[in-house]
Amino acid sequence: MKIEAVANQYHLSAPTLRYYERQGLLGPVQRVNGVRDYGAADLDRLDFIICVKQCGMTIRQIKQFIAMYQQGDATINERLTILQKQLQDSRIQQAQLAQSIDHLQEKIADVKALQTRVAERV
Amino acid sequence: MKIEAVANQYHLSAPTLRYYERQGLLGPVQRVNGVRDYGAADLDRLDFIICVKQCGMTIRQIKQFIAMYQQGDATINERLTILQKQLQDSRIQQAQLAQSIDHLQEKIADVKALQTRVAERV
DNA sequence: ATACACGTTGAAGTATACTTCAAGTCAAGG
DNA sequence: CCTTGACTTGAAGTATACTTCAACGTGTAT
């Protein structure tokens, strides 16, 4: 699979994929005549990257995690700890977002009430 | 209320509060001998800023919203539209986060299973 | 064979959101 | 009086995550 196809499928840009690779998150991806050809393993990895990124991990943290992954089974406990910590943080983030959404909804209700009064006055 | 007290209460730094004010999000806050003294209205506004920021609005967008708010009732429909759009976006964001958290949980389960097998082998 | 689409690289540029710094003011306590 | 600590300002610096650029290579269609 070539870079633009991957970019489209995963809703990111080709430069971003190259950037991820340069940062050591992805690949090195196999080249055919110098052109990247993403395999199943690359796509699985990309899937993981998008997942933990959405969960709040930075590029640097993902990079470190990938590096540990590449060290093999010796790092498995540490990796598990990192992921569990990240899960915990993500849940906090999730709770805060839920709270802010509730808050926003209330503010919208307030503005709506105000809007009605303004409309009546006109 | 002085800047450090506000910063502590809202879990952000004094420079951030000054930055927000410089960006036109907050204030202008009243000064007593040149020192900021945050009033109830300022704190309400800060509360709003933190809410919509958590919901995904950028500083620039909040700034524009505040500017519209300061234009008065004439902008009320537009403001309501912006907030409703933001609520919609936040819910999408919330759904994506929930999905990524599920995804992460699965990955953790996988690593755990692998960890068990590695431990047995040792 | 030549144009066009799509790929490559390294380097520099951009956007966002702060943070840090230097230099100074001011009120309270020893 | 003078030091200490918290505040002020404008300007410059930092971190993160990309994006854009320039110059060039390659495979397919006309």
PDB file of N, CA, C and O in Angstrom, chain B residues 1 7 34 40 42 47-48 52 61 77 82 86 94 103 106 114 118:
ATOM      1  N   MET B   1      -9.311  39.296  44.423  1.00  0.00           N
ATOM      2  CA  MET B   1      -8.463  38.105  44.415  1.00  0.00           C
ATOM      3  C   MET B   1      -7.242  38.352  43.520  1.00  0.00           C
ATOM      4  O   MET B   1      -7.383  38.749  42.361  1.00  0.00           O
ATOM      5  N   ALA B   7      -4.751  31.632  40.077  1.00  0.00           N
ATOM      6  CA  ALA B   7      -4.000  30.576  39.393  1.00  0.00           C
ATOM      7  C   ALA B   7      -4.116  29.258  40.153  1.00  0.00           C
ATOM      8  O   ALA B   7      -4.404  28.214  39.562  1.00  0.00           O
ATOM      9  N   GLY B  34      -1.717  48.992  40.456  1.00  0.00           N
ATOM     10  CA  GLY B  34      -1.086  48.285  39.346  1.00  0.00           C
ATOM     11  C   GLY B  34      -1.204  46.776  39.428  1.00  0.00           C
ATOM     12  O   GLY B  34      -0.830  46.071  38.500  1.00  0.00           O
ATOM     13  N   ALA B  40     -15.709  38.761  40.649  1.00  0.00           N
ATOM     14  CA  ALA B  40     -16.603  37.634  40.348  1.00  0.00           C
ATOM     15  C   ALA B  40     -16.821  37.470  38.841  1.00  0.00           C
ATOM     16  O   ALA B  40     -16.813  36.349  38.320  1.00  0.00           O
ATOM     17  N   ASP B  42     -14.825  38.308  36.440  1.00  0.00           N
ATOM     18  CA  ASP B  42     -13.597  37.770  35.835  1.00  0.00           C
ATOM     19  C   ASP B  42     -13.511  36.262  36.043  1.00  0.00           C
ATOM     20  O   ASP B  42     -13.127  35.515  35.142  1.00  0.00           O
ATOM     21  N   ASP B  47     -13.991  30.713  34.162  1.00  0.00           N
ATOM     22  CA  ASP B  47     -14.697  29.448  34.216  1.00  0.00           C
ATOM     23  C   ASP B  47     -15.195  29.043  32.825  1.00  0.00           C
ATOM     24  O   ASP B  47     -15.023  27.897  32.394  1.00  0.00           O
ATOM     25  N   PHE B  48     -15.756  30.000  32.135  1.00  0.00           N
ATOM     26  CA  PHE B  48     -16.238  29.763  30.774  1.00  0.00           C
ATOM     27  C   PHE B  48     -15.075  29.397  29.851  1.00  0.00           C
ATOM     28  O   PHE B  48     -15.165  28.438  29.075  1.00  0.00           O
ATOM     29  N   VAL B  52     -14.846  25.892  27.667  1.00  0.00           N
ATOM     30  CA  VAL B  52     -14.834  25.759  26.209  1.00  0.00           C
ATOM     31  C   VAL B  52     -13.458  25.322  25.694  1.00  0.00           C
ATOM     32  O   VAL B  52     -13.361  24.664  24.651  1.00  0.00           O
ATOM     33  N   GLN B  61     -10.364  31.147  18.830  1.00  0.00           N
ATOM     34  CA  GLN B  61     -11.820  31.013  18.744  1.00  0.00           C
ATOM     35  C   GLN B  61     -12.502  31.591  19.971  1.00  0.00           C
ATOM     36  O   GLN B  61     -13.540  32.263  19.862  1.00  0.00           O
ATOM     37  N   ASN B  77     -27.474  35.189  18.304  1.00  0.00           N
ATOM     38  CA  ASN B  77     -27.788  34.024  17.464  1.00  0.00           C
ATOM     39  C   ASN B  77     -26.507  33.344  16.990  1.00  0.00           C
ATOM     40  O   ASN B  77     -26.386  32.117  17.041  1.00  0.00           O
ATOM     41  N   ILE B  82     -22.317  29.028  17.424  1.00  0.00           N
ATOM     42  CA  ILE B  82     -20.934  28.620  17.690  1.00  0.00           C
ATOM     43  C   ILE B  82     -20.886  27.606  18.832  1.00  0.00           C
ATOM     44  O   ILE B  82     -20.231  26.566  18.720  1.00  0.00           O
ATOM     45  N   GLN B  86     -19.800  23.728  18.750  1.00  0.00           N
ATOM     46  CA  GLN B  86     -18.721  23.252  19.614  1.00  0.00           C
ATOM     47  C   GLN B  86     -19.175  22.037  20.423  1.00  0.00           C
ATOM     48  O   GLN B  86     -18.415  21.083  20.610  1.00  0.00           O
ATOM     49  N   GLN B  94     -15.582  13.144  22.164  1.00  0.00           N
ATOM     50  CA  GLN B  94     -15.876  12.262  23.296  1.00  0.00           C
ATOM     51  C   GLN B  94     -16.046  10.811  22.826  1.00  0.00           C
ATOM     52  O   GLN B  94     -15.503   9.886  23.437  1.00  0.00           O
ATOM     53  N   HIS B 103     -10.100   0.549  22.691  1.00  0.00           N
ATOM     54  CA  HIS B 103      -9.021   0.006  21.878  1.00  0.00           C
ATOM     55  C   HIS B 103      -7.774  -0.236  22.742  1.00  0.00           C
ATOM     56  O   HIS B 103      -7.152  -1.299  22.673  1.00  0.00           O
ATOM     57  N   GLU B 106      -8.087  -3.202  25.036  1.00  0.00           N
ATOM     58  CA  GLU B 106      -7.850  -4.463  24.317  1.00  0.00           C
ATOM     59  C   GLU B 106      -6.355  -4.724  24.177  1.00  0.00           C
ATOM     60  O   GLU B 106      -5.888  -5.842  24.402  1.00  0.00           O
ATOM     61  N   LEU B 114       0.375 -11.902  26.801  1.00  0.00           N
ATOM     62  CA  LEU B 114       1.743 -12.168  26.362  1.00  0.00           C
ATOM     63  C   LEU B 114       2.681 -12.225  27.568  1.00  0.00           C
ATOM     64  O   LEU B 114       3.540 -13.119  27.665  1.00  0.00           O
ATOM     65  N   VAL B 118       5.162 -15.213  28.707  1.00  0.00           N
ATOM     66  CA  VAL B 118       6.594 -14.988  28.885  1.00  0.00           C
ATOM     67  C   VAL B 118       7.021 -15.439  30.281  1.00  0.00           C
ATOM     68  O   VAL B 118       8.038 -16.108  30.442  1.00  0.00           O
TER      69      VAL B 118
END
